[in-house]
Every structure is written in C-alpha cells, then in structure tokens.
PDB file of C-alpha atoms in Angstrom:
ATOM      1  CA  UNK A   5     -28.529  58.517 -24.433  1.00 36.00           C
ATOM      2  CA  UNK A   6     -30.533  58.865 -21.341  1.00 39.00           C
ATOM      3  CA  UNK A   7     -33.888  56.826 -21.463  1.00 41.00           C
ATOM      4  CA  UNK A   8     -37.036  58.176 -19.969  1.00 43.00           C
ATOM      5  CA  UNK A   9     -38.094  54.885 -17.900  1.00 40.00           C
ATOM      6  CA  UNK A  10     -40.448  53.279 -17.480  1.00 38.00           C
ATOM      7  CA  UNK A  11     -43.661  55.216 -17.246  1.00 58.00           C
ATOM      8  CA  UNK A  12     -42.627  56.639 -20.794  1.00 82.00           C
ATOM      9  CA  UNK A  13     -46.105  57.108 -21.804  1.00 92.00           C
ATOM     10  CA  UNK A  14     -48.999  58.504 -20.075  1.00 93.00           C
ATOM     11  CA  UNK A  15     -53.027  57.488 -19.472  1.00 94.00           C
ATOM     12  CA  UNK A  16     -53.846  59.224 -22.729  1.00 96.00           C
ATOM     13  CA  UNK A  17     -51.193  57.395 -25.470  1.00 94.00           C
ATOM     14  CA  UNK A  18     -52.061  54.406 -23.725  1.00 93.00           C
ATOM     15  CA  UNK A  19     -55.609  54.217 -24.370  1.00 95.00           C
ATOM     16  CA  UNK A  20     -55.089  55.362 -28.086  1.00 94.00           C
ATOM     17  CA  UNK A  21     -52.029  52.637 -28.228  1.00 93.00           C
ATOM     18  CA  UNK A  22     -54.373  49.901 -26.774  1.00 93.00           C
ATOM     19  CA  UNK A  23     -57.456  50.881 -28.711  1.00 94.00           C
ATOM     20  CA  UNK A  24     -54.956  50.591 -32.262  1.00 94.00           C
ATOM     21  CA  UNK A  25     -53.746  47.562 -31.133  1.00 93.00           C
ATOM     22  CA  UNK A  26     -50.569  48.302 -30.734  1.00 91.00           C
ATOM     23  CA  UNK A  27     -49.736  48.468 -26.646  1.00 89.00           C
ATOM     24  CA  UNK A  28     -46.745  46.111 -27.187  1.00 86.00           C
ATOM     25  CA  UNK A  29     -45.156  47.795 -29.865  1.00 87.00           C
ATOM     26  CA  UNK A  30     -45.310  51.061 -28.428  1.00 83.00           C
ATOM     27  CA  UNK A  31     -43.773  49.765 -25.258  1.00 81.00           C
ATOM     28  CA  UNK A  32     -40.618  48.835 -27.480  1.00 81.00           C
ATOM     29  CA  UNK A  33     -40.388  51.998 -29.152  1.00 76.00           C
ATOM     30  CA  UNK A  34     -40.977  54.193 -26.048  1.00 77.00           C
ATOM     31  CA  UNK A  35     -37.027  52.926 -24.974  1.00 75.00           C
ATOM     32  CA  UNK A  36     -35.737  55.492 -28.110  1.00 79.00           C
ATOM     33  CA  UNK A  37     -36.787  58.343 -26.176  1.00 89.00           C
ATOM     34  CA  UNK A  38     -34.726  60.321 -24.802  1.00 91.00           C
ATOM     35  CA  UNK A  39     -33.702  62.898 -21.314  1.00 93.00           C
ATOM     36  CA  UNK A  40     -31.089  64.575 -23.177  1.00 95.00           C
ATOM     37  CA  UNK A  41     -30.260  65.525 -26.931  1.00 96.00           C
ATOM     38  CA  UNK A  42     -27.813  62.585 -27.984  1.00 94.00           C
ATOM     39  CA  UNK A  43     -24.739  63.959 -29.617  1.00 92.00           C
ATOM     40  CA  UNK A  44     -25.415  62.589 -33.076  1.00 91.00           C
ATOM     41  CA  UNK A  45     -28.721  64.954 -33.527  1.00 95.00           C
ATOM     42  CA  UNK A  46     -25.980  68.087 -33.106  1.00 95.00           C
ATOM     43  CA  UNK A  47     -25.117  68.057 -36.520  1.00 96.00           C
ATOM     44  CA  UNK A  48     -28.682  67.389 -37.975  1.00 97.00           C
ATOM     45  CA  UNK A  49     -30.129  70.295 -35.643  1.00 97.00           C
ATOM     46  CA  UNK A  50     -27.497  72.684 -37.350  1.00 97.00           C
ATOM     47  CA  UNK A  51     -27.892  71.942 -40.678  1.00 96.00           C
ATOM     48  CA  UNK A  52     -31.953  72.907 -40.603  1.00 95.00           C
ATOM     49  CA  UNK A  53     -33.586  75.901 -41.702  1.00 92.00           C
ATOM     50  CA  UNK A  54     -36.839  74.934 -40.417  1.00 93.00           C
ATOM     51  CA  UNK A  55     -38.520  74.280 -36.865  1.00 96.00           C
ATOM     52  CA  UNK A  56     -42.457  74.179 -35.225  1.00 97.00           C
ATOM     53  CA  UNK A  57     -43.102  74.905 -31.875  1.00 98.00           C
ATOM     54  CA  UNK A  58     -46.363  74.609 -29.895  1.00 98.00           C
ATOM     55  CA  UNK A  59     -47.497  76.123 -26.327  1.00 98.00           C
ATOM     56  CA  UNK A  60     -49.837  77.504 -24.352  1.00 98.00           C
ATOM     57  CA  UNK A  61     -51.070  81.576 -24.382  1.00 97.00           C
ATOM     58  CA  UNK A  62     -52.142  83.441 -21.849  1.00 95.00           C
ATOM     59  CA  UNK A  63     -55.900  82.531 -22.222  1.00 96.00           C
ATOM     60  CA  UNK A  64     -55.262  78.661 -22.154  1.00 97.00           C
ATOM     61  CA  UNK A  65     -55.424  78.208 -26.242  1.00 98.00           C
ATOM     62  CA  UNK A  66     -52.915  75.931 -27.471  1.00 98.00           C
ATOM     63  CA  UNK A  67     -51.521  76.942 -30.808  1.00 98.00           C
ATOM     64  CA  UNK A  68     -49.078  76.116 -33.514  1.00 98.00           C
ATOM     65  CA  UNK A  69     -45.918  78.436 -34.957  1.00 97.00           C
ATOM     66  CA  UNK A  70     -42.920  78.428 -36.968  1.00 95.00           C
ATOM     67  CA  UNK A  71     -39.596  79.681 -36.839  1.00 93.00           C
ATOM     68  CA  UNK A  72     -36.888  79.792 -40.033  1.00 90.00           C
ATOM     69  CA  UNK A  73     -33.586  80.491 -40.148  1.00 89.00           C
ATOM     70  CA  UNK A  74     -30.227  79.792 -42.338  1.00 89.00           C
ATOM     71  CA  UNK A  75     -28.224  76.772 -41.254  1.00 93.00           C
ATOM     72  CA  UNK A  76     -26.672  77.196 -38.100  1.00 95.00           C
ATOM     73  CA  UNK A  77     -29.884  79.225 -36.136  1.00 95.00           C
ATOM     74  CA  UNK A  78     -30.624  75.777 -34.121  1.00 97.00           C
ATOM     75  CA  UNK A  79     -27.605  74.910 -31.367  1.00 98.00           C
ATOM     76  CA  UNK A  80     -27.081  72.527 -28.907  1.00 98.00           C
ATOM     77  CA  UNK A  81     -25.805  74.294 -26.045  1.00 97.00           C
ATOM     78  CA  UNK A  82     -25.504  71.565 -23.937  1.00 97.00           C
ATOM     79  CA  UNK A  83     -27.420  67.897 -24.050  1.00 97.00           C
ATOM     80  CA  UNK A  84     -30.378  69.498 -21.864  1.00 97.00           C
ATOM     81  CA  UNK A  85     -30.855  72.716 -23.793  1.00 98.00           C
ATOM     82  CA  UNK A  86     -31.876  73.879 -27.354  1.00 98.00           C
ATOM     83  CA  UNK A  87     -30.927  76.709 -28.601  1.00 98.00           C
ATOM     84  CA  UNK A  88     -33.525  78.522 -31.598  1.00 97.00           C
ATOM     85  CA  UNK A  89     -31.540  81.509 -32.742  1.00 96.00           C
ATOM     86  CA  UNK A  90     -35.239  83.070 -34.041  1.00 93.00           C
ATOM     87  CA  UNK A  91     -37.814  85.563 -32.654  1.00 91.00           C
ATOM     88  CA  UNK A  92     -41.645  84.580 -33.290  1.00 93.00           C
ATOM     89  CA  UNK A  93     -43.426  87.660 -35.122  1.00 90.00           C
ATOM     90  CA  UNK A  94     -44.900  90.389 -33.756  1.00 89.00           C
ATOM     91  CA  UNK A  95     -48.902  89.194 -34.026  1.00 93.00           C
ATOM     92  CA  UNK A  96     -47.568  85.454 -33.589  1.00 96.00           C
ATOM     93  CA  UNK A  97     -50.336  83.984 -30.691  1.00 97.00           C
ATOM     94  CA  UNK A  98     -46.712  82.300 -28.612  1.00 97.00           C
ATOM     95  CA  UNK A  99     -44.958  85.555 -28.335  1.00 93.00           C
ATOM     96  CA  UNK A 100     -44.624  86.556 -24.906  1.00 89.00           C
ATOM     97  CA  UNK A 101     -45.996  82.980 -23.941  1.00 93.00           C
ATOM     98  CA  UNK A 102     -42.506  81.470 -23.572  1.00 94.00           C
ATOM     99  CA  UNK A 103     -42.374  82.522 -19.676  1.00 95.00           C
ATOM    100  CA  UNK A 104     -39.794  80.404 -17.678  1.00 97.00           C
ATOM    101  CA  UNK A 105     -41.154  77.202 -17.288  1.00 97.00           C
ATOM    102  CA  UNK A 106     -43.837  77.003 -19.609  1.00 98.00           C
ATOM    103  CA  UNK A 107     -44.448  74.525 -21.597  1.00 98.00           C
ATOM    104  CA  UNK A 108     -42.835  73.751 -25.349  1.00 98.00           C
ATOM    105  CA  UNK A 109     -42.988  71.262 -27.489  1.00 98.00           C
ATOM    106  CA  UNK A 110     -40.430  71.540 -30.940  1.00 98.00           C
ATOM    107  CA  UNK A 111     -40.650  69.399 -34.159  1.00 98.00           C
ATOM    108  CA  UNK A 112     -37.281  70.088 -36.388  1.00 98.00           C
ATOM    109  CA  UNK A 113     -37.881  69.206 -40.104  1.00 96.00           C
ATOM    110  CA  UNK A 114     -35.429  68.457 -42.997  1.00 96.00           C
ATOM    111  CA  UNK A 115     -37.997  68.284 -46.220  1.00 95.00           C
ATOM    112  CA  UNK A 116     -35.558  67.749 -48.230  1.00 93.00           C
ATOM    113  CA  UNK A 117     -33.937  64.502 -46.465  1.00 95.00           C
ATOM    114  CA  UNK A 118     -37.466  63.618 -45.349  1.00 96.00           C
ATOM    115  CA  UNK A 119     -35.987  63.355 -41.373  1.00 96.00           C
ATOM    116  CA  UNK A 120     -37.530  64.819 -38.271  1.00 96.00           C
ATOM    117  CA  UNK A 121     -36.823  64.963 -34.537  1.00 97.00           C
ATOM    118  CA  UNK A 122     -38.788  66.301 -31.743  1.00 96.00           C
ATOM    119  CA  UNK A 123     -37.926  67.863 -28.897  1.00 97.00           C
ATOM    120  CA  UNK A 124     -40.203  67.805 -25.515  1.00 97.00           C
ATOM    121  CA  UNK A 125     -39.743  70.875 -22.561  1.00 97.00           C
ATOM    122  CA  UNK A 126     -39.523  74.175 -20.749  1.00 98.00           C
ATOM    123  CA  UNK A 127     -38.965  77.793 -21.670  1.00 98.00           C
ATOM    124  CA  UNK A 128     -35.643  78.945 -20.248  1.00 96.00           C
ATOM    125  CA  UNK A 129     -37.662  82.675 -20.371  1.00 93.00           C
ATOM    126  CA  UNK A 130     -37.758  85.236 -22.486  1.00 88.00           C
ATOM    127  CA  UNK A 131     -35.022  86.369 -23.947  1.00 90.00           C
ATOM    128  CA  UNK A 132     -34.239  88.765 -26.735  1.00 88.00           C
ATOM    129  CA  UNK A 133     -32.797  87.338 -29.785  1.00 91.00           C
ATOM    130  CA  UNK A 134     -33.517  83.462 -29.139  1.00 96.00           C
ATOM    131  CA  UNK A 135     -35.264  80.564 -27.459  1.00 97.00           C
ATOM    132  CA  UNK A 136     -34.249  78.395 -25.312  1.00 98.00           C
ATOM    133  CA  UNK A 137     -35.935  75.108 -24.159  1.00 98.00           C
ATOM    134  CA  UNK A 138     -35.231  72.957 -21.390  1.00 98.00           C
ATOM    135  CA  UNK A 139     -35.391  69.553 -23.085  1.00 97.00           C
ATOM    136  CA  UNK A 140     -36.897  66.389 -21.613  1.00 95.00           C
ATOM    137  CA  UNK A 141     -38.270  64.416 -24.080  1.00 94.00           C
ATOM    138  CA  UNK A 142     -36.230  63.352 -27.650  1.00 95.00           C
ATOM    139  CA  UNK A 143     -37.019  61.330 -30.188  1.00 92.00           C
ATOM    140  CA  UNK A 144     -37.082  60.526 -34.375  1.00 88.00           C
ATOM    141  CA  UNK A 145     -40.163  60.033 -35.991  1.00 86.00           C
ATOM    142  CA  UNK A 146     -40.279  58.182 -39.546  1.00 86.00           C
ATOM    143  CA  UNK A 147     -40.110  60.038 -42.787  1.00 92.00           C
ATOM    144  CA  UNK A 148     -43.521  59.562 -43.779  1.00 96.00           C
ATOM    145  CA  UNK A 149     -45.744  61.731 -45.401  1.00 98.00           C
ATOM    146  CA  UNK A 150     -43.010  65.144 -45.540  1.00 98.00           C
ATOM    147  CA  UNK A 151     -43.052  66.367 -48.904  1.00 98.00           C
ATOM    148  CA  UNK A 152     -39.229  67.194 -50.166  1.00 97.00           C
ATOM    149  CA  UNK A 153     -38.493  70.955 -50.206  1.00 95.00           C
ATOM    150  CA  UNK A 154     -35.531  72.455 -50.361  1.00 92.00           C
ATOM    151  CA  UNK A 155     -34.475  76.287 -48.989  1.00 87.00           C
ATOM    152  CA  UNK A 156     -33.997  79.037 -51.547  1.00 81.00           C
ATOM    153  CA  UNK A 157     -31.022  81.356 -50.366  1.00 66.00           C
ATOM    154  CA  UNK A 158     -32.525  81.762 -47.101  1.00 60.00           C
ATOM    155  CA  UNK A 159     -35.502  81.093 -45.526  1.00 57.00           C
ATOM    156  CA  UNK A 160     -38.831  83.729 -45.049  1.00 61.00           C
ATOM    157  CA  UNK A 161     -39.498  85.432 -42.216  1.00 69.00           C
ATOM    158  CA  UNK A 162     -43.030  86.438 -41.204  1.00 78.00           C
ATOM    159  CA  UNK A 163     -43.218  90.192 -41.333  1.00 77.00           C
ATOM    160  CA  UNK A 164     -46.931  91.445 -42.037  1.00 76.00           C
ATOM    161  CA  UNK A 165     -49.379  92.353 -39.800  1.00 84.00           C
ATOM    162  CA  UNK A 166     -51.436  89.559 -37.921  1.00 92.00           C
ATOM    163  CA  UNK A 167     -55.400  89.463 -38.724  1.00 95.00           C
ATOM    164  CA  UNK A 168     -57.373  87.419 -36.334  1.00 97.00           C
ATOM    165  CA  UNK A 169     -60.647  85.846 -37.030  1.00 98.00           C
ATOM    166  CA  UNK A 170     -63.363  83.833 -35.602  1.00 98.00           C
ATOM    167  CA  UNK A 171     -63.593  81.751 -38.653  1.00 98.00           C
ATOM    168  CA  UNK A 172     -61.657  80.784 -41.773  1.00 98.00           C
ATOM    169  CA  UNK A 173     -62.377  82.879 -44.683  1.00 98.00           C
ATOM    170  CA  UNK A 174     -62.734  82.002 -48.095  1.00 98.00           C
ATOM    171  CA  UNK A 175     -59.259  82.913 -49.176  1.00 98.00           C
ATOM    172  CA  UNK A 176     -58.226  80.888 -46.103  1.00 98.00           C
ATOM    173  CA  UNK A 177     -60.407  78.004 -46.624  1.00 98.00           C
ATOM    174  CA  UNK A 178     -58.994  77.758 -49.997  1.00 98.00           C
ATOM    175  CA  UNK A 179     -54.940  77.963 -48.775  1.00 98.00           C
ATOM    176  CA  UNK A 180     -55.861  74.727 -46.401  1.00 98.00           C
ATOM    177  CA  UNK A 181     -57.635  73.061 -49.474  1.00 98.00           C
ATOM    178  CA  UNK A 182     -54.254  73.373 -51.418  1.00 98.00           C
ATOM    179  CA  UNK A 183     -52.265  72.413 -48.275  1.00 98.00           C
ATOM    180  CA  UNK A 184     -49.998  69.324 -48.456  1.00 98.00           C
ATOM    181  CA  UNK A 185     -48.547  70.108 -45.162  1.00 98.00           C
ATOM    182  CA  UNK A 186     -49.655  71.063 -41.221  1.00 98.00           C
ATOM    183  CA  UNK A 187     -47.912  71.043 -38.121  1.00 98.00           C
ATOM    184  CA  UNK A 188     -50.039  70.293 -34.836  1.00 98.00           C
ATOM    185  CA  UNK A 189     -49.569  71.254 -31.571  1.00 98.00           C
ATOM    186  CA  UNK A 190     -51.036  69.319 -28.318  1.00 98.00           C
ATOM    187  CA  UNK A 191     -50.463  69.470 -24.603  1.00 98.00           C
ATOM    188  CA  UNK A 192     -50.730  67.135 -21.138  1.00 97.00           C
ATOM    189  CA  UNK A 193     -51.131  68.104 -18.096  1.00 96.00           C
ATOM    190  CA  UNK A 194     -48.317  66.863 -16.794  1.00 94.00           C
ATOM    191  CA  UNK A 195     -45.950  66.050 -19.844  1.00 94.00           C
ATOM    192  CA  UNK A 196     -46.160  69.662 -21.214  1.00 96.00           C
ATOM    193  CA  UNK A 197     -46.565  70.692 -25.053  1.00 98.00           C
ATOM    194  CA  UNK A 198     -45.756  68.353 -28.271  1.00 97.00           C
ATOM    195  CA  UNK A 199     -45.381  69.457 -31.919  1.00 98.00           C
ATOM    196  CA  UNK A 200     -45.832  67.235 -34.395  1.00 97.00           C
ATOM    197  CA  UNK A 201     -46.443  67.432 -38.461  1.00 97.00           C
ATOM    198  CA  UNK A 202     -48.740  66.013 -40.618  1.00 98.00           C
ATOM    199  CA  UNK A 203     -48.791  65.773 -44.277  1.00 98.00           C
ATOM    200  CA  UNK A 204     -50.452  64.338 -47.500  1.00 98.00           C
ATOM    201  CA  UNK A 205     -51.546  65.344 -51.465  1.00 98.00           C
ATOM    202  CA  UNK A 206     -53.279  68.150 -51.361  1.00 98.00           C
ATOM    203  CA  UNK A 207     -56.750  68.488 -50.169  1.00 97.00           C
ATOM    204  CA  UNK A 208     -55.340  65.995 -47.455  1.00 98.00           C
ATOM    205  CA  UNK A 209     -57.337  68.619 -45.132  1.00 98.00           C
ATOM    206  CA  UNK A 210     -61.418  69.087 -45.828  1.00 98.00           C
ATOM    207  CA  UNK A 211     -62.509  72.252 -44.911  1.00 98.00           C
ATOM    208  CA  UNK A 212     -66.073  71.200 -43.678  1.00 97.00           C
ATOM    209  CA  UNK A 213     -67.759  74.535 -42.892  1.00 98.00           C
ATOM    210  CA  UNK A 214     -65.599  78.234 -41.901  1.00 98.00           C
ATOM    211  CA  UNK A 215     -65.165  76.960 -38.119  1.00 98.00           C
ATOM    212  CA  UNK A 216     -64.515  72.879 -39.057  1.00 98.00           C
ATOM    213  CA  UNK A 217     -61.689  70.781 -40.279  1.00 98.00           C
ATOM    214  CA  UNK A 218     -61.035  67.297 -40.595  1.00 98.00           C
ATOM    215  CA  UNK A 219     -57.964  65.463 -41.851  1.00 98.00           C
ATOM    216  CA  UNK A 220     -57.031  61.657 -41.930  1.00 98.00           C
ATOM    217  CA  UNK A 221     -55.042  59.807 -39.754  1.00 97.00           C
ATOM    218  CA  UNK A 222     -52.269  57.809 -41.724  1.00 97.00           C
ATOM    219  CA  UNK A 223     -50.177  54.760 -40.226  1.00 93.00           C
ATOM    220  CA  UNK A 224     -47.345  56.036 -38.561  1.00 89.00           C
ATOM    221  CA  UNK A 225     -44.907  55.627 -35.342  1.00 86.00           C
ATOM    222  CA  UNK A 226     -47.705  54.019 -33.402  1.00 88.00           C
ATOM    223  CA  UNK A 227     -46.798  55.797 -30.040  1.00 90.00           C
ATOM    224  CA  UNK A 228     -49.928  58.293 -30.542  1.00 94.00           C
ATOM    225  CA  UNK A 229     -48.167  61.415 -28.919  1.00 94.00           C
ATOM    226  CA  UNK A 230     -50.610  63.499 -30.533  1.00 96.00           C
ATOM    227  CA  UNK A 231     -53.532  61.741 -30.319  1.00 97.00           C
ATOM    228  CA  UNK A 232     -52.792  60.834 -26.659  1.00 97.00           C
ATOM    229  CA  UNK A 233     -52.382  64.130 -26.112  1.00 97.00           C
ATOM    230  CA  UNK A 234     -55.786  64.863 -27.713  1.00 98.00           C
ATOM    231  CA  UNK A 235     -57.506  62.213 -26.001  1.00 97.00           C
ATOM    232  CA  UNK A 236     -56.668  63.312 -22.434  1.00 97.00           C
ATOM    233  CA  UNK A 237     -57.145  67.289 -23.847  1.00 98.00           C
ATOM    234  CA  UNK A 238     -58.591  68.227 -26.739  1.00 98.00           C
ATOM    235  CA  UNK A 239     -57.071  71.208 -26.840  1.00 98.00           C
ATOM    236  CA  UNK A 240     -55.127  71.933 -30.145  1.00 98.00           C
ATOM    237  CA  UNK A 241     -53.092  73.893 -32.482  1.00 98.00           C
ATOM    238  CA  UNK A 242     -52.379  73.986 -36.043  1.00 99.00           C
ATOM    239  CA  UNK A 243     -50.386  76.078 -38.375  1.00 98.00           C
ATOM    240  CA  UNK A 244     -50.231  76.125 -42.266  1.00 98.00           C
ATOM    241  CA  UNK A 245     -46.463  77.184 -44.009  1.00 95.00           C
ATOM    242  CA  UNK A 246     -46.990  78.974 -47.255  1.00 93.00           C
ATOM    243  CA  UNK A 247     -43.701  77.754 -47.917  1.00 91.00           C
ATOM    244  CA  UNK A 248     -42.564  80.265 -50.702  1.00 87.00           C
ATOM    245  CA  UNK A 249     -43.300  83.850 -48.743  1.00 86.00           C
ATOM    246  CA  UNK A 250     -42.884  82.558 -45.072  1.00 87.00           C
ATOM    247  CA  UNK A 251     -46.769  83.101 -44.196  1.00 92.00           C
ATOM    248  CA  UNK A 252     -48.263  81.145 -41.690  1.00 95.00           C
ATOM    249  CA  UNK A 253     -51.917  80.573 -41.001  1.00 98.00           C
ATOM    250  CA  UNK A 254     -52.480  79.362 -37.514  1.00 98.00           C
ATOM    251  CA  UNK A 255     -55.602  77.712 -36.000  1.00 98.00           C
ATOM    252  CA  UNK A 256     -56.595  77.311 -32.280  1.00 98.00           C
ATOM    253  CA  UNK A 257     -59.370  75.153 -31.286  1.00 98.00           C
ATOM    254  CA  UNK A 258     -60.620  71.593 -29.810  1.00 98.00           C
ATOM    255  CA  UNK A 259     -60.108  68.329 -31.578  1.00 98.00           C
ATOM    256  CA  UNK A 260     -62.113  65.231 -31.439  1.00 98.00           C
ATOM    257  CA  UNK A 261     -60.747  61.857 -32.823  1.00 98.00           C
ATOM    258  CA  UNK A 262     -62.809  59.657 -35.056  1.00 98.00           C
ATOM    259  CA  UNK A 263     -62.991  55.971 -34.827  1.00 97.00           C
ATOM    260  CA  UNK A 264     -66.360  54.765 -36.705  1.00 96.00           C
ATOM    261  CA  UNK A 265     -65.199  54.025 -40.381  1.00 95.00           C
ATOM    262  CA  UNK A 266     -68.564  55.784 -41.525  1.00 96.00           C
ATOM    263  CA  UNK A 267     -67.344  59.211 -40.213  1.00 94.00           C
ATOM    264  CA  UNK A 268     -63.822  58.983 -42.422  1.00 97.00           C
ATOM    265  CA  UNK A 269     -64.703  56.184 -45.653  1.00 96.00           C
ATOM    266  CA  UNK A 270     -63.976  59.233 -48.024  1.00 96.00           C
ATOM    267  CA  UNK A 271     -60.294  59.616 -46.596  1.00 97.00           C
ATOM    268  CA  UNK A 272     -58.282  57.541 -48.642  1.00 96.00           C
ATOM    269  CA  UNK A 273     -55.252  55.667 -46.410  1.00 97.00           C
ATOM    270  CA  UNK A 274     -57.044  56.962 -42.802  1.00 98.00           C
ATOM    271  CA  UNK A 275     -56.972  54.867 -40.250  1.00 97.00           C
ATOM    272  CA  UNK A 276     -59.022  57.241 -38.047  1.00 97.00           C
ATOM    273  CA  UNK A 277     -59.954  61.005 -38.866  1.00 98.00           C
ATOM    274  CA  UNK A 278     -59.278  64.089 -36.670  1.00 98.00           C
ATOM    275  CA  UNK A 279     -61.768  66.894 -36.167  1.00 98.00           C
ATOM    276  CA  UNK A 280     -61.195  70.656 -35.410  1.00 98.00           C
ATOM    277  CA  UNK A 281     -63.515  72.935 -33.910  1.00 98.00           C
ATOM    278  CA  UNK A 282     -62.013  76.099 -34.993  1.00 98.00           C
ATOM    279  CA  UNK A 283     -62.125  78.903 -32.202  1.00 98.00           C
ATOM    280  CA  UNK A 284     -60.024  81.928 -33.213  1.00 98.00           C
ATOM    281  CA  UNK A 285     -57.672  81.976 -36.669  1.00 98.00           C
ATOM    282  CA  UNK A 286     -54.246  84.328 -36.940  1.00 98.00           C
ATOM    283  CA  UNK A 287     -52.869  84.998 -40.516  1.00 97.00           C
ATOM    284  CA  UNK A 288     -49.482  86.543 -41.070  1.00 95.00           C
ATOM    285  CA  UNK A 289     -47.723  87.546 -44.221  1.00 90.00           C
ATOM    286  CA  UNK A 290     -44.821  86.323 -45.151  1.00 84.00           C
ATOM    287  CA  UNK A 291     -41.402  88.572 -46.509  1.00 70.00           C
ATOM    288  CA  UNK A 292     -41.816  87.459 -50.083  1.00 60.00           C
ATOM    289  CA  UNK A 293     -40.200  85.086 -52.359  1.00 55.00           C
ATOM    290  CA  UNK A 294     -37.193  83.661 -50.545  1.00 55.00           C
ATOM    291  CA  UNK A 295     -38.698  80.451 -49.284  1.00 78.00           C
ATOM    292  CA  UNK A 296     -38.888  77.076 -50.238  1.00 89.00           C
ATOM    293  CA  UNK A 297     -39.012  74.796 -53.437  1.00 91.00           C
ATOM    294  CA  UNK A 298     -40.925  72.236 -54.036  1.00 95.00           C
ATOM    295  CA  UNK A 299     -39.067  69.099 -54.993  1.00 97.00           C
ATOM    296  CA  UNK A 300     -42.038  66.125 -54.685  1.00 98.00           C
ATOM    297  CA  UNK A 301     -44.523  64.650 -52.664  1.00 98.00           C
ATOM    298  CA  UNK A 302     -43.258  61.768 -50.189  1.00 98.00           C
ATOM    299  CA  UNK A 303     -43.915  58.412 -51.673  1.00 97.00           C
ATOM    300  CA  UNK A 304     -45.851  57.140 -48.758  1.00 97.00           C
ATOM    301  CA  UNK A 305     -48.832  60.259 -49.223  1.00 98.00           C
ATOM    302  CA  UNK A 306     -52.046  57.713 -50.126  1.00 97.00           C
ATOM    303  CA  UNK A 307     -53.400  58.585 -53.381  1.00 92.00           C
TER     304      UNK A 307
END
C-alpha cells in the first residue's frame, strides 16, 4: 500500500501523542496508514452492513450519521474511491452536505468480528443513489471496546421524520444512559473529517445536564485522531444507533478534553474524559424491527 509520509500526523495528534507519552509509538504506527484502499480491505468492505460518516453542514456544525445496507452496499471502485451504495435520510443534518470536495471522514464496522477500518477524504458530489469518497487516508483500528452484534435479515433504514432540539430530552437523555455504543465525528483544517467509534457497558456516557455529556477515554491505538482533531477544533459530532429499529440520535456541539484526574475519578478504565457542549440534537426513527442482535459486550469494556 501507499504510505502517507512523513508528516503523517498533524500539530493537533502531536500534542495529544506527546502529552500521553506516546510520540514514539505513534510515529511507528503512523507508517500503516494508507493513500489508497489496499486490496485485502475489498473483501472486508463488502461483507459489512454497517458504516459512520462525519462532515461538515452548511452552517459549519460537524455532525455524526449512519448508513446500513445488506452485504455488498460498500464497493471498492478503484484503490482511491469508496463506493456507499446508501442515501442519508431525509432530516439527516449531512444530506446535501456531501458537495464535491467536501470533507468526509468513514468508520466501517463489523460488530460481530469486532474489526474496523477507516477511511479519510472528499465527496465525489452528490449523486443519487450513492456516495462516493475520494480516499486519502486508510487505516485499522484495534477491536476494542465494539460490542458483538450481528444483522437480522437486513439492516434498518431510518425512515421517520427528523425532530430537532436545542437540548436532549428526557426520553433522549435516557437512550444515551442505556448506550453501549457512539460514533464521533471530528475535523482539521487541513486533513478534512474523521469518524471514529467509541464504546463501553452501558452508562459508559453521563448525561450531566440536557445540553452536557461526558464519556471516558479508554486506552486505545495511541495515534489520537480524534482527540487531535479535537484539540486543534473542538468542533464535534456524535450519533447514537438504536441498533434494533435503525434510529439514530445525533448530537452537534464543542468538545473539551479532560486531563486532571479529579474531573474523570468516577470513570472507571479513563485515561482522560471528553466533554460535550451540546448545541442542536436531530432524532430520527428507525423502520422497525429488522436490525441488529445483540451477541455480548467486548471483553476489553472496563467494568
């Protein structure tokens, strides 16, 4: 596969890297990523049913989504392009945000292997039926911390109407409580949007107050893509899968990163905490009971 080089990371994952104490590591696992889509991840991308985007609307929020599909709905057109044979719904925040060019960042789960892969780019544009991204950044992640699910006969699709909010409401508040999983979206400036996915027992995610979350950070790849990302914008999006109707429950706001052990003692395994300043909330229904079961929690989730 093509390599990246040598300015692989920018000012933001460096300065989380070096604060973690872990510069040197990260500079060794920064040559695994990837210009192009190696051909071994082919076969992987086409057996999913699952993938997260995140990008940037037309206001300047950064949010979160999903898109499901049978097997076979993610191609590899060529190495440089990725193919997502799925339309966002109609009150989904990224619709009509895919312009050419803009910014996309793609996290492709297997829950039931535990394996991910993300996927760095650009919109190809709109187009009807599909969604094409530009890749320029690939690379695994560990299997930590992704509960095992498998598809039921196909996966949901997101079909009710969107309700937007200021603030979580109770209901909501309650869904995040129960939540074992989250998938985040960040952006850079110059390196474009990243997905990523976070996970843990339930009540992983402490609803502080309607318009504040905080979650732990666990041990993970130690290249900080995310919370570089954060660092140098604190921009942010997250979305929560009810994963047996397809509903989502997506969150835009600004994140702040915790270091002082005072501020995240109560979350068992963190190694630093993660804030969110909620600023507008989007719930959609899902198309009922066609989604995913449950099969356990991953055996690295602290308890």
């Amino acid at each position: 596969c093509v390599q990246i080089g040598v300015a692989t990371f920018h000012e933001g994952e460096r300065t989380v890297q070096r604060r973690a104490g872990v510069a040197a590591e990260a500079r060794s696992l920064g040559r695994g990523i990837s210009a192009a889509i190696p051909p071994g991840a082919g076969p992987f991308l086409a057996a999913q049913c699952l993938a997260a985007l995140a990008g940037v609307d037309d206001q300047g929020r950064v949010w979160a989504s999903v898109v499901m599909g049978d097997p076979g709905f993610i191609t590899v057109p060529d190495p440089g392009t990725l193919r997502l044979a799925a339309r966002l719904a109609a009150g989904d925040p990224l619709r009509g945000a895919l312009a050419e060019g803009a910014p996309v960042g793609v996290v492709v789960l297997d829950p039931g292997r535990r394996r991910r892969i993300r996927l760095n780019g650009r919109s190809a544009g709109p187009m009807p039926d599909a969604i094409d991204v530009r890749v320029e950044e690939v690379f695994g992640n560990c299997p930590k911390y992704i509960q095992a699910r498998a598809p039921e006969t196909h996966a949901s699709e997101r079909t009710g109407v969107a309700r937007h909010a200021a603030e979580l409401s109770p209901a909501q508040e309650d869904w995040i409580r129960r939540a074992d999983t989250l998938f985040i979206a960040s952006v850079h400036a110059t390196r474009g949007a990243d997905a990523s996915h976070r996970g843990g027992q339930p009540g992983f995610v402490h609803v502080e107050r309607p318009r504040r979350l905080r979650f732990p950070d666990y041990p993970g790849n130690n290249m900080f893509q995310t919370l570089g990302n954060l660092t140098a914008d604190p921009r942010v999006g997250l979305v929560f899968v009810d994963f047996e109707t397809g509903g989502t429950l997506q969150l835009t706001g600004r994140a702040h990163i915790r270091w002082e052990r005072p501020t995240f003692e109560d979350l068992v395994g963190a190694e630093r905490a993660v804030e969110i300043e909620i600023d507008e909330v989007v719930e959609i229904e899902g198309g009922g009971g066609l989604g995913w079961r449950f099969v356990g929690y991953s055996p690295f989730n602290p308890r």
